[in-house]
mmCIF file of C-alpha atoms in Angstrom:
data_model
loop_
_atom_site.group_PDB
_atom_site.id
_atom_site.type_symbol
_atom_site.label_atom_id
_atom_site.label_comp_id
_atom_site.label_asym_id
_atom_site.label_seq_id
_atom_site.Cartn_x
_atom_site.Cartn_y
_atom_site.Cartn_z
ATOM 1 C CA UNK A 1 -40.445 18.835 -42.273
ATOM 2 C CA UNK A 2 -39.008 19.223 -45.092
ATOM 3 C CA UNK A 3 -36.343 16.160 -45.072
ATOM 4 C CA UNK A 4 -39.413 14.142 -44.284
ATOM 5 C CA UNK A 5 -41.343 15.302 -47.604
ATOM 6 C CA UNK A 6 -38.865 13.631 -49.580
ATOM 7 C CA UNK A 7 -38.477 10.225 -47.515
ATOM 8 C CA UNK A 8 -39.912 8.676 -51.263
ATOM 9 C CA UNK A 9 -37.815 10.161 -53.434
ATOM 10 C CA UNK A 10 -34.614 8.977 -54.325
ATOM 11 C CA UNK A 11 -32.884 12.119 -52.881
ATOM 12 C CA UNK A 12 -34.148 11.390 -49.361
ATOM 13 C CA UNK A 13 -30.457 9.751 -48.412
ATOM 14 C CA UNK A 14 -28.416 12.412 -49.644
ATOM 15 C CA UNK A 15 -30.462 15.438 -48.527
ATOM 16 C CA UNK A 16 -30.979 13.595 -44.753
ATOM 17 C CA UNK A 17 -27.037 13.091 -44.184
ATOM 18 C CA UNK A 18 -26.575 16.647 -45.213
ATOM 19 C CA UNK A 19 -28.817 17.766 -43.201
ATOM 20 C CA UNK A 20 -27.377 15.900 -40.056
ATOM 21 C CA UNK A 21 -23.996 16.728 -40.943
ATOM 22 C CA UNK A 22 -25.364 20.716 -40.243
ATOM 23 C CA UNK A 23 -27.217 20.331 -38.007
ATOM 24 C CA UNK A 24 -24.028 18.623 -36.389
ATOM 25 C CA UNK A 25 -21.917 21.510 -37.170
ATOM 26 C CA UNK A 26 -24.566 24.064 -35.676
ATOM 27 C CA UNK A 27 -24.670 21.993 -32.339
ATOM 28 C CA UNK A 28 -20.404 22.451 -32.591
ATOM 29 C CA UNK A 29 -20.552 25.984 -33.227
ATOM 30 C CA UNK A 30 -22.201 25.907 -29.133
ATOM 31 C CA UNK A 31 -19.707 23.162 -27.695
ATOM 32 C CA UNK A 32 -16.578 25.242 -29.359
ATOM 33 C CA UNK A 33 -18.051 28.312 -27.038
ATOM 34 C CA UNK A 34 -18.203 26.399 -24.728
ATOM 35 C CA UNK A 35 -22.084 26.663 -24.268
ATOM 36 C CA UNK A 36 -23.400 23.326 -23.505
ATOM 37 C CA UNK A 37 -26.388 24.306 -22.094
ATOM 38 C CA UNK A 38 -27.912 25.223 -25.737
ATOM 39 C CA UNK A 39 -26.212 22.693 -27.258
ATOM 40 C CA UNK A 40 -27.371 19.829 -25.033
ATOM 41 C CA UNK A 41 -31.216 21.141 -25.599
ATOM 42 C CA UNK A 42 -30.353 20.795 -29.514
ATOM 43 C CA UNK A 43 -29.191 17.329 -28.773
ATOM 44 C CA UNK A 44 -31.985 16.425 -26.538
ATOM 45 C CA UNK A 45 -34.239 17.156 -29.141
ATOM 46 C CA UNK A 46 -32.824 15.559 -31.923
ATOM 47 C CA UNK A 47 -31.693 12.330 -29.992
ATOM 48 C CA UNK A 48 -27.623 12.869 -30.747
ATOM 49 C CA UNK A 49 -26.695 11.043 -27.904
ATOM 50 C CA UNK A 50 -22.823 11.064 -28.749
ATOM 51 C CA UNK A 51 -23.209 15.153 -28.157
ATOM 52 C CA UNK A 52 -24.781 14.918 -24.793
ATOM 53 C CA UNK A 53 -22.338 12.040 -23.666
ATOM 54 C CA UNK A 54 -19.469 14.678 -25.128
ATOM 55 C CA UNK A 55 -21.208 17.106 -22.835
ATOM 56 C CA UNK A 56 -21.497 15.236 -19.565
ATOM 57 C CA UNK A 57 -17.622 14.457 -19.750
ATOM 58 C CA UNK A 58 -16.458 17.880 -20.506
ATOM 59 C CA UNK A 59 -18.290 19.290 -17.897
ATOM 60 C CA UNK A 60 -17.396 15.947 -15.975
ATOM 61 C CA UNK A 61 -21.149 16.025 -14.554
ATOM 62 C CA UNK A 62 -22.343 12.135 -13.997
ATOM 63 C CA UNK A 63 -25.542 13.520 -12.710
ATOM 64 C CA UNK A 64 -26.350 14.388 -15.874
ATOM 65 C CA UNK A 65 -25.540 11.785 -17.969
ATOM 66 C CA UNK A 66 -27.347 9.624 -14.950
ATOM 67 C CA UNK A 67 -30.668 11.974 -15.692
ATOM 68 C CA UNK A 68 -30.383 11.029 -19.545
ATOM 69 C CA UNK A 69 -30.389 7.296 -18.784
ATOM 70 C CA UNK A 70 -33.539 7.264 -17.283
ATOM 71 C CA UNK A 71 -34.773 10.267 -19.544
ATOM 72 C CA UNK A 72 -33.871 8.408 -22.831
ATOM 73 C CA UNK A 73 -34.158 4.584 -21.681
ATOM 74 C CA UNK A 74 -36.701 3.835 -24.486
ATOM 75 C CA UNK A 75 -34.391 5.399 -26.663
ATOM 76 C CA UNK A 76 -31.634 2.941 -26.045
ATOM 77 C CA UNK A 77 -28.988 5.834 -24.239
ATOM 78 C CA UNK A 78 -27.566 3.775 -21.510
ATOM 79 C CA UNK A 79 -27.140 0.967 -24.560
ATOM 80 C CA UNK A 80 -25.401 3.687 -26.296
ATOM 81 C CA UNK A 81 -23.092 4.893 -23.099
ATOM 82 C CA UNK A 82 -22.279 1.379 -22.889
ATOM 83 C CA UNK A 83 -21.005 1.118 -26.512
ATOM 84 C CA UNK A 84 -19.563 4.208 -26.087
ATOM 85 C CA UNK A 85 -17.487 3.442 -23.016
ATOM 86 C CA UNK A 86 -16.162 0.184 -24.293
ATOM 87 C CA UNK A 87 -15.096 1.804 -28.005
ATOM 88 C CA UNK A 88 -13.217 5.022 -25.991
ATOM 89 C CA UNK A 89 -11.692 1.976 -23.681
ATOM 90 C CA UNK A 90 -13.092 2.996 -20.687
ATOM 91 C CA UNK A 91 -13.850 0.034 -18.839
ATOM 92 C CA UNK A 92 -12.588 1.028 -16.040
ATOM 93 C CA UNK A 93 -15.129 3.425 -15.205
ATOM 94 C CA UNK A 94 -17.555 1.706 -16.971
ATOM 95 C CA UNK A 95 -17.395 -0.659 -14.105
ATOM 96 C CA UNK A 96 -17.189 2.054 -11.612
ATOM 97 C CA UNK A 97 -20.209 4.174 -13.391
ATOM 98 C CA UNK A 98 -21.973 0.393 -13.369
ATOM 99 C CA UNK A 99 -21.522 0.067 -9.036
ATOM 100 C CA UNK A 100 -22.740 3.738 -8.619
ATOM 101 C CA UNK A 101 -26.009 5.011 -8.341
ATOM 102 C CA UNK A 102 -27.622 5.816 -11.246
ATOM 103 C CA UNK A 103 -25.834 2.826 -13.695
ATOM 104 C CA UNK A 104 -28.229 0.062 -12.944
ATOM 105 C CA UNK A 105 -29.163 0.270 -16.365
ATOM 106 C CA UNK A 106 -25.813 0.168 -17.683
ATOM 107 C CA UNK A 107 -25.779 -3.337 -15.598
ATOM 108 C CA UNK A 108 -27.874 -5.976 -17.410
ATOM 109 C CA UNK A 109 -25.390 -4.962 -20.448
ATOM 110 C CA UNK A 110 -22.092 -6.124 -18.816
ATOM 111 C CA UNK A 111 -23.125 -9.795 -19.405
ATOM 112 C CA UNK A 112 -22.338 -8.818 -22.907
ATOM 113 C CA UNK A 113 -18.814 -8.268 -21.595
ATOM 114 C CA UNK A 114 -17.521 -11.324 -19.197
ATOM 115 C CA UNK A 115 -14.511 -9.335 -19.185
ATOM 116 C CA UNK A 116 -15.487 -6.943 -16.966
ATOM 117 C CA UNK A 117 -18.741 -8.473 -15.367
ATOM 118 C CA UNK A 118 -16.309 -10.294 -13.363
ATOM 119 C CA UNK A 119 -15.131 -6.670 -11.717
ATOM 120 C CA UNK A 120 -18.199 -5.902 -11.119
ATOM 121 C CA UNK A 121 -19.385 -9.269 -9.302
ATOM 122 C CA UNK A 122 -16.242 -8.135 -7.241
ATOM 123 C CA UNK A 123 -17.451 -5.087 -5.989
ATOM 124 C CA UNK A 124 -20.795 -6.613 -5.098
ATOM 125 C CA UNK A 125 -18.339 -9.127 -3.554
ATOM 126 C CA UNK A 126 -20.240 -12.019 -5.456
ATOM 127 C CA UNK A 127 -16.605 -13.821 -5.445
ATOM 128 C CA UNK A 128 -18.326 -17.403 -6.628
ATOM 129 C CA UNK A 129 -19.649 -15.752 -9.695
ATOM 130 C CA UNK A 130 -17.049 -13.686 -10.503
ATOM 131 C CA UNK A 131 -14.387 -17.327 -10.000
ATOM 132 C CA UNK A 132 -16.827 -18.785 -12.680
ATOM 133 C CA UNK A 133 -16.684 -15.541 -15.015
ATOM 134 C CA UNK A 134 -13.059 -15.466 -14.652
ATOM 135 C CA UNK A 135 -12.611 -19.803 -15.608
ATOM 136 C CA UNK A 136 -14.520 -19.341 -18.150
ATOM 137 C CA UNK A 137 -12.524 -16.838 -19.253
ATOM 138 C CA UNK A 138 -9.640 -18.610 -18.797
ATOM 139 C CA UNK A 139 -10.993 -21.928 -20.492
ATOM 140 C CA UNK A 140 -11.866 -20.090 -23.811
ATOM 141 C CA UNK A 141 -8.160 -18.300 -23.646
ATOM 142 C CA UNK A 142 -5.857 -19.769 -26.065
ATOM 143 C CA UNK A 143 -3.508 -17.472 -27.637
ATOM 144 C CA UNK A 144 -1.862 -15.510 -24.638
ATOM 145 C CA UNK A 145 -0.067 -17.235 -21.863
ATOM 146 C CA UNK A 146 0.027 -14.436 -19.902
ATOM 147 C CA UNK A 147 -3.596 -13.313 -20.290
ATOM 148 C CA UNK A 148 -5.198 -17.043 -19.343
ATOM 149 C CA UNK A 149 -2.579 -16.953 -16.340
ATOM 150 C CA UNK A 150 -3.864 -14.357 -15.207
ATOM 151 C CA UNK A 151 -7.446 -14.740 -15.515
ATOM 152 C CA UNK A 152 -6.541 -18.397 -13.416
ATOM 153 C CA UNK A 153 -5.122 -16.501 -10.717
ATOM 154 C CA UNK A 154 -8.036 -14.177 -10.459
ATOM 155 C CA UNK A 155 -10.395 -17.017 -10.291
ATOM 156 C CA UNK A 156 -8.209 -19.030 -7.719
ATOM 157 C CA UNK A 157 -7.899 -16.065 -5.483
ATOM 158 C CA UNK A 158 -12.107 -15.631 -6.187
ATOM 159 C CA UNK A 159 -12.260 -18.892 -5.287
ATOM 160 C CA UNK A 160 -10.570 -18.576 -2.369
ATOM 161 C CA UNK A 161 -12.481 -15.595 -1.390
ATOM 162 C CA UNK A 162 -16.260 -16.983 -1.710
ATOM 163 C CA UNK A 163 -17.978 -19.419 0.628
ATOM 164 C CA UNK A 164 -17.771 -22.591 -0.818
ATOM 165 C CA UNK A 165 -14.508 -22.819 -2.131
ATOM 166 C CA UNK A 166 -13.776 -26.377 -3.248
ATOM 167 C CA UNK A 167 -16.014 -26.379 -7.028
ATOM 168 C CA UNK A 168 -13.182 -25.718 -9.628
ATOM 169 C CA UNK A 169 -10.051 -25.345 -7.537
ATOM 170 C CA UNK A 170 -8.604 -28.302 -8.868
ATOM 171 C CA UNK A 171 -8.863 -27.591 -12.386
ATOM 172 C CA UNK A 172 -7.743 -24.301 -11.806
ATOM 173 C CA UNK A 173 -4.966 -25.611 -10.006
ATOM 174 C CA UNK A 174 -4.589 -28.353 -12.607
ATOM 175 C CA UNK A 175 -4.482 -25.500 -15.808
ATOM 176 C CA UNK A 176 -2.061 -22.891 -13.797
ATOM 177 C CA UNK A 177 0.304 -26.562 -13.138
ATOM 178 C CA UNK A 178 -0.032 -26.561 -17.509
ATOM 179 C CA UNK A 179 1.692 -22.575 -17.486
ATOM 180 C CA UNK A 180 4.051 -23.534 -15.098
ATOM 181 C CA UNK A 181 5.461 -26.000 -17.118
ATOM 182 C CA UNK A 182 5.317 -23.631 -20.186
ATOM 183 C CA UNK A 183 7.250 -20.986 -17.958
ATOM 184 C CA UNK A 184 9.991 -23.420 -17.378
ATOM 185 C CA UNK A 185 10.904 -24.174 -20.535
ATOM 186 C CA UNK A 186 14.604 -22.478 -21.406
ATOM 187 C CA UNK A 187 14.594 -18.939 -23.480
ATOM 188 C CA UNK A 188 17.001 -20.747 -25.789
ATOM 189 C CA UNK A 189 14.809 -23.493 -26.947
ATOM 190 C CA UNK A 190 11.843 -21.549 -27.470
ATOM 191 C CA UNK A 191 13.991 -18.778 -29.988
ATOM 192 C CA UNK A 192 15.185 -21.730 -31.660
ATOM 193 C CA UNK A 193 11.687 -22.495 -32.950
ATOM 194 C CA UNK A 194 11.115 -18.441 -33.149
ATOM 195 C CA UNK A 195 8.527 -18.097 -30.439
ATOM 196 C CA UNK A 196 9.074 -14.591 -28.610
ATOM 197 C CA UNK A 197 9.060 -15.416 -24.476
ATOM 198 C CA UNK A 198 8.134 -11.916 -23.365
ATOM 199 C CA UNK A 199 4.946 -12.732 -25.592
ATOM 200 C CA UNK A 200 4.180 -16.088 -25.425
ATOM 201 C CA UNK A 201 1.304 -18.259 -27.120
ATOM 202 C CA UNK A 202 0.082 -20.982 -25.469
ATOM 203 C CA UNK A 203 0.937 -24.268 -26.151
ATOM 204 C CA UNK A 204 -1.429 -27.314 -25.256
ATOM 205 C CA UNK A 205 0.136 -30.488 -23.350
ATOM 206 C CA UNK A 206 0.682 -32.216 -25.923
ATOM 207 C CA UNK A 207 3.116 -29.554 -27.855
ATOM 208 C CA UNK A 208 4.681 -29.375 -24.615
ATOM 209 C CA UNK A 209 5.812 -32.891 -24.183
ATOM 210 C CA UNK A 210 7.306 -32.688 -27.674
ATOM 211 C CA UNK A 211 9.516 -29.140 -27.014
ATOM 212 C CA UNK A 212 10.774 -30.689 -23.566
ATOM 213 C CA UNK A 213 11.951 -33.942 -25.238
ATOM 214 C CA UNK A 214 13.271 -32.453 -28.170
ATOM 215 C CA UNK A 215 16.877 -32.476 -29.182
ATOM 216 C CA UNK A 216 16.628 -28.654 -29.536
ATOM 217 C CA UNK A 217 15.925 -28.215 -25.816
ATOM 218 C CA UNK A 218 19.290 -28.017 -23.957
ATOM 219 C CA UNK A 219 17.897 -29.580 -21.279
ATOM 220 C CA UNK A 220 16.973 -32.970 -23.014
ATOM 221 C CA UNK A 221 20.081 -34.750 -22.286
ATOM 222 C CA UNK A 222 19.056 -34.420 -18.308
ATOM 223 C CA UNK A 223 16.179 -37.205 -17.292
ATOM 224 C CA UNK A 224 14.674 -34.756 -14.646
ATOM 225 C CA UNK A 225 13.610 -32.700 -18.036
ATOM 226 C CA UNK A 226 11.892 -36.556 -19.372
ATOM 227 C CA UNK A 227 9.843 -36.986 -16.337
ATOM 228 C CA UNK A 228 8.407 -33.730 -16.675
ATOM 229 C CA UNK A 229 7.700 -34.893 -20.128
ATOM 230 C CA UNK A 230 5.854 -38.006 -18.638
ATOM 231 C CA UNK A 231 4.305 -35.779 -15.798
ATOM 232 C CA UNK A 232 2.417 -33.510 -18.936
ATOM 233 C CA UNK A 233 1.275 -36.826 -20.281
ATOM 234 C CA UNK A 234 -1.518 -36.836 -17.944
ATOM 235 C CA UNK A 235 -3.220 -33.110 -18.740
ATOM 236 C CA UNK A 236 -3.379 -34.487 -22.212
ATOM 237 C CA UNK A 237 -6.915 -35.296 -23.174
ATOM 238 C CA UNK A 238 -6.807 -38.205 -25.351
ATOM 239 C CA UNK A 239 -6.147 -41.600 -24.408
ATOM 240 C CA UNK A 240 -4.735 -42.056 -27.710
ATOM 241 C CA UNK A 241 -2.604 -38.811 -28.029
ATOM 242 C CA UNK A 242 -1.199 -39.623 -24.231
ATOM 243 C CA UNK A 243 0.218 -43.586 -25.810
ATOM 244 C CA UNK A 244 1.361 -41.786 -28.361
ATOM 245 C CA UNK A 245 3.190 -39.606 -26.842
ATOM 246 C CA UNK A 246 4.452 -42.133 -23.818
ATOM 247 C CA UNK A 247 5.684 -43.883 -26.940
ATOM 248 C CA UNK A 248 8.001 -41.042 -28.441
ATOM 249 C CA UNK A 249 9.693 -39.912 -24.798
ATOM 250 C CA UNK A 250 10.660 -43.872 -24.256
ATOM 251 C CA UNK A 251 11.923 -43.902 -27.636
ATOM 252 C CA UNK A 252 13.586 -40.951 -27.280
ATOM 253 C CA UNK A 253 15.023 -42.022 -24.148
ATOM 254 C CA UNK A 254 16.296 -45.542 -25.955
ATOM 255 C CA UNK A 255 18.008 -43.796 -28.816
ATOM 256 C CA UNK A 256 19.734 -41.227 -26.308
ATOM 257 C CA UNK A 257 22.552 -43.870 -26.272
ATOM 258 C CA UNK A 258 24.665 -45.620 -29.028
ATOM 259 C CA UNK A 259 24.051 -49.173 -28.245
ATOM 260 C CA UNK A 260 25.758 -51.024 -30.838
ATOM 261 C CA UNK A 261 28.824 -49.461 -28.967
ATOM 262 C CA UNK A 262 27.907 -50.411 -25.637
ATOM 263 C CA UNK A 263 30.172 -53.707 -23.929
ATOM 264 C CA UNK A 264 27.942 -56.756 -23.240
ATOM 265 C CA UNK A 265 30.599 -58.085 -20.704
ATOM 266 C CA UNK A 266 29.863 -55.677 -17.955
ATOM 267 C CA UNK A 267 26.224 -55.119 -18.127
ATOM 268 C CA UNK A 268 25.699 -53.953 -15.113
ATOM 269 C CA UNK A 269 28.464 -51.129 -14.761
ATOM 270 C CA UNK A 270 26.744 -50.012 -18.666
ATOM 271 C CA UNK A 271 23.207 -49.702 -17.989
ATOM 272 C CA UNK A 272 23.767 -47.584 -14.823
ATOM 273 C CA UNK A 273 24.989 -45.280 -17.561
ATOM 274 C CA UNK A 274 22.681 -45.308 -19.941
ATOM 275 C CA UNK A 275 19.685 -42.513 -20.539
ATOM 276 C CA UNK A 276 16.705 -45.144 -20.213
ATOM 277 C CA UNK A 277 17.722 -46.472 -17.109
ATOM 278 C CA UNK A 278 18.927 -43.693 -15.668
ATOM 279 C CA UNK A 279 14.803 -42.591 -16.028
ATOM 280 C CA UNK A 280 13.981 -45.785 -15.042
ATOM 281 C CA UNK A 281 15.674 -45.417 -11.754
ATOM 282 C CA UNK A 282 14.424 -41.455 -11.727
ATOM 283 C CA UNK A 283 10.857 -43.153 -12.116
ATOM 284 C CA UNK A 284 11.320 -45.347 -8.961
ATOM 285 C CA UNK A 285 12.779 -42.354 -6.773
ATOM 286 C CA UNK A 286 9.813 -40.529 -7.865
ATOM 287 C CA UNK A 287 7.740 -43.459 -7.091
ATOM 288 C CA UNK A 288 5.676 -43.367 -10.468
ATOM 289 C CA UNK A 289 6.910 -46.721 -12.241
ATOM 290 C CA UNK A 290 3.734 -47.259 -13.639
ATOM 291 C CA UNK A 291 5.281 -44.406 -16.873
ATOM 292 C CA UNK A 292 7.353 -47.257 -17.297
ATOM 293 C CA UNK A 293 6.581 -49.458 -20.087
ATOM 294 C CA UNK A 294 6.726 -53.247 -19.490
ATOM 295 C CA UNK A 295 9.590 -54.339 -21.098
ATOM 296 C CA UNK A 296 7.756 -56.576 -24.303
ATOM 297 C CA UNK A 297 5.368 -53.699 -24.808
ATOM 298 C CA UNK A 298 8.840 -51.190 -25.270
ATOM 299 C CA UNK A 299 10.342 -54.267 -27.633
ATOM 300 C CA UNK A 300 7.261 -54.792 -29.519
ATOM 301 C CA UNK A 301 7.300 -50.320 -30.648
ATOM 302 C CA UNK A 302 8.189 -50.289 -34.236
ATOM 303 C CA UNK A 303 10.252 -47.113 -33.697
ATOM 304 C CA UNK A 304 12.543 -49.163 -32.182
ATOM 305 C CA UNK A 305 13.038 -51.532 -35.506
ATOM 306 C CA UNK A 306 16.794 -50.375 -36.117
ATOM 307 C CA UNK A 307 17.678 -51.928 -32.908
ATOM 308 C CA UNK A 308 15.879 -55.052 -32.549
ATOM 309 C CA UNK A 309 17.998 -57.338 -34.591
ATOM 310 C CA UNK A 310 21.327 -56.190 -32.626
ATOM 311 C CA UNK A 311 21.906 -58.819 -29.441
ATOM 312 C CA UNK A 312 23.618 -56.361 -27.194
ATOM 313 C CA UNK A 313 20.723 -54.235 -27.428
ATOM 314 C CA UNK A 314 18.660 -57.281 -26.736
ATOM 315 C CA UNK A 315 20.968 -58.202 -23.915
ATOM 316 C CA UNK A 316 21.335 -54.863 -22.606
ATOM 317 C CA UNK A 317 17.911 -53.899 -22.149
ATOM 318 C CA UNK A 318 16.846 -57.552 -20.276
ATOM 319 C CA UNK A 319 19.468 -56.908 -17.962
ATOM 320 C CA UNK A 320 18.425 -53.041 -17.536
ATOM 321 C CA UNK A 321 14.638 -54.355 -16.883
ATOM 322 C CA UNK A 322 15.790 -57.074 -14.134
ATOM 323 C CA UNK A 323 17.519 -54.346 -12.505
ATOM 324 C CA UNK A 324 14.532 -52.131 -12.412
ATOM 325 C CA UNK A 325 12.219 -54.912 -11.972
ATOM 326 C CA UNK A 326 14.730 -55.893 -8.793
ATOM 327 C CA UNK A 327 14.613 -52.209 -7.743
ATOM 328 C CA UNK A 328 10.745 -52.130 -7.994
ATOM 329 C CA UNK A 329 10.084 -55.074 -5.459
ATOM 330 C CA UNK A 330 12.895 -53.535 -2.987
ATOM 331 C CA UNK A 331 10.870 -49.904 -2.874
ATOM 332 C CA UNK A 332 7.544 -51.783 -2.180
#
């Protein structure tokens, strides 16, 4: 043809996307009058698989586009129909066209998209895959709360669904425990540090250890709110990140009271008071008094420097500790 005679020469570019750009606009002239029979033989011969997709939906035939799949499936059509379904967002009937007959070709491409394979494995009702799809999912999710909750539940309930279905529960269970605690936290503390709660981020443990203990939270003052602090602690990775954060709720918790105010000569009418061992005792109801720090370990914290010189504080806290210690051996 002609185009072809001047693939060499410097022109070729200009002249070929001229050329497609009429022959585009002849193939138009037949879909405006509505006669897609010539203008699908035009864009059979010429390969323009967006036309013949354009076709098939006007004239809402899926036998036809099913024919072109295998007709054109050295020439890459059902890749195309694939693209072409994700870009108009169509999944949905992506996945549907992808369980009917006729899509098997459009199958082998969904492992592009995990996002929707996992449908698919649904219809097929291959739960166990579709549970692994969905965690994995949910394990690479780490902006939207919402979106990763959701994917969890999907999985659980795939879980649930397929033969065998112990492998993973727990750490599903263990990450939806994680969005629950999120989901708890008040509307009031998380505006105070600007986050919006109808579209929440997701925070990792450690972050929320910090907003549940922190004097912004109006819950702080309330010990329940501290052992859910301590409770996080233990989806926190790191050994190191989880002492360092057992360090900052315990000396939180010490600096919750004034002790250089406190009276030495009723000890034990003061530290049934105080925030500590208040926890303390919360700890042993709870039975989980190994999140208590031994007493020299809690002395020894350099946070705790300000307070260390002062003998009521001193006093105070040995007679708090023989009470808990006293308290330990009697729930034993």
């Amino acid at each position: 043809s002609h185009v072809e005679s001047l693939r060499e020469s410097s022109v070729f570019t200009t002249v070929l996307h001229q050329y497609e750009a009429d022959r585009l606009a002849y193939i138009q002239l037949f879909m405006d009058e509505e006669e897609y029979e010539r203008a699908a033989m035009l864009a059979e011969k010429y390969l323009d698989f967006q036309v013949l997709v354009d076709i098939c939906q006007k004239t809402n035939n899926k036998e036809k586009l099913n024919s072109y799949i295998e007709k054109f499936s050295d020439q890459g059509f059902s890749k195309f129909l694939f693209t072409w379904y994700i870009r108009e967002h169509k999944e949905a009937s992506l996945v549907q066209h992808c369980n009917e007959r006729g899509g098997e070709q459009l199958v082998p491409l969904l492992s592009e998209q995990p996002s929707l394979s996992w449908l698919h494995d649904l219809a097929l009702r291959q739960y166990e895959q579709a549970a692994d799809t969905l965690n994995d999912l949910a394990r690479e999710e780490t902006e939207l709360l919402q979106r990763k909750k959701s994917q969890l539940s999907l999985a659980k309930l795939a879980r649930l669904a397929s033969p065998d279905p112990c492998p993973n529960l727990e750490l599903i269970n263990n990450a939806l425990t994680i969005i629950g605690y999120q989901e708890q936290l008040p509307s009031t503390l998380l505006a105070s540090y600007g986050y919006d709660s109808d579209n929440m981020r997701l925070f990792t443990p450690s972050e929320l250890v910090k907003l549940y203990i922190s004097d912004e939270n109006p819950a702080s003052d309330d010990c329940v709110t501290f052992t859910t602090a301590l409770d996080i602690i233990s989806y926190v990775q790191h050994e190191k990140d989880r002492d360092e954060l057992n360090t900052e709720i315990w000396t939180k918790a010490v600096f919750k009271d004034s002790w250089i105010d406190m009276d030495p000569n009723s000890p034990q009418s003061v530290v049934q008071q105080m925030f500590i061992f208040r926890l303390i005792d919360l700890c042993i109801l709870r039975r989980c008094e190994e999140l208590v720090p031994p007493l020299e370990d809690l002395l020894a914290l350099d946070q705790l420097a300000p307070l260390k010189e002062n003998s009521t504080f001193q006093y105070l806290l040995r007679v708090g500790y023989e009470h808990f210690t006293k308290h330990t051996v009697m729930a034993m």
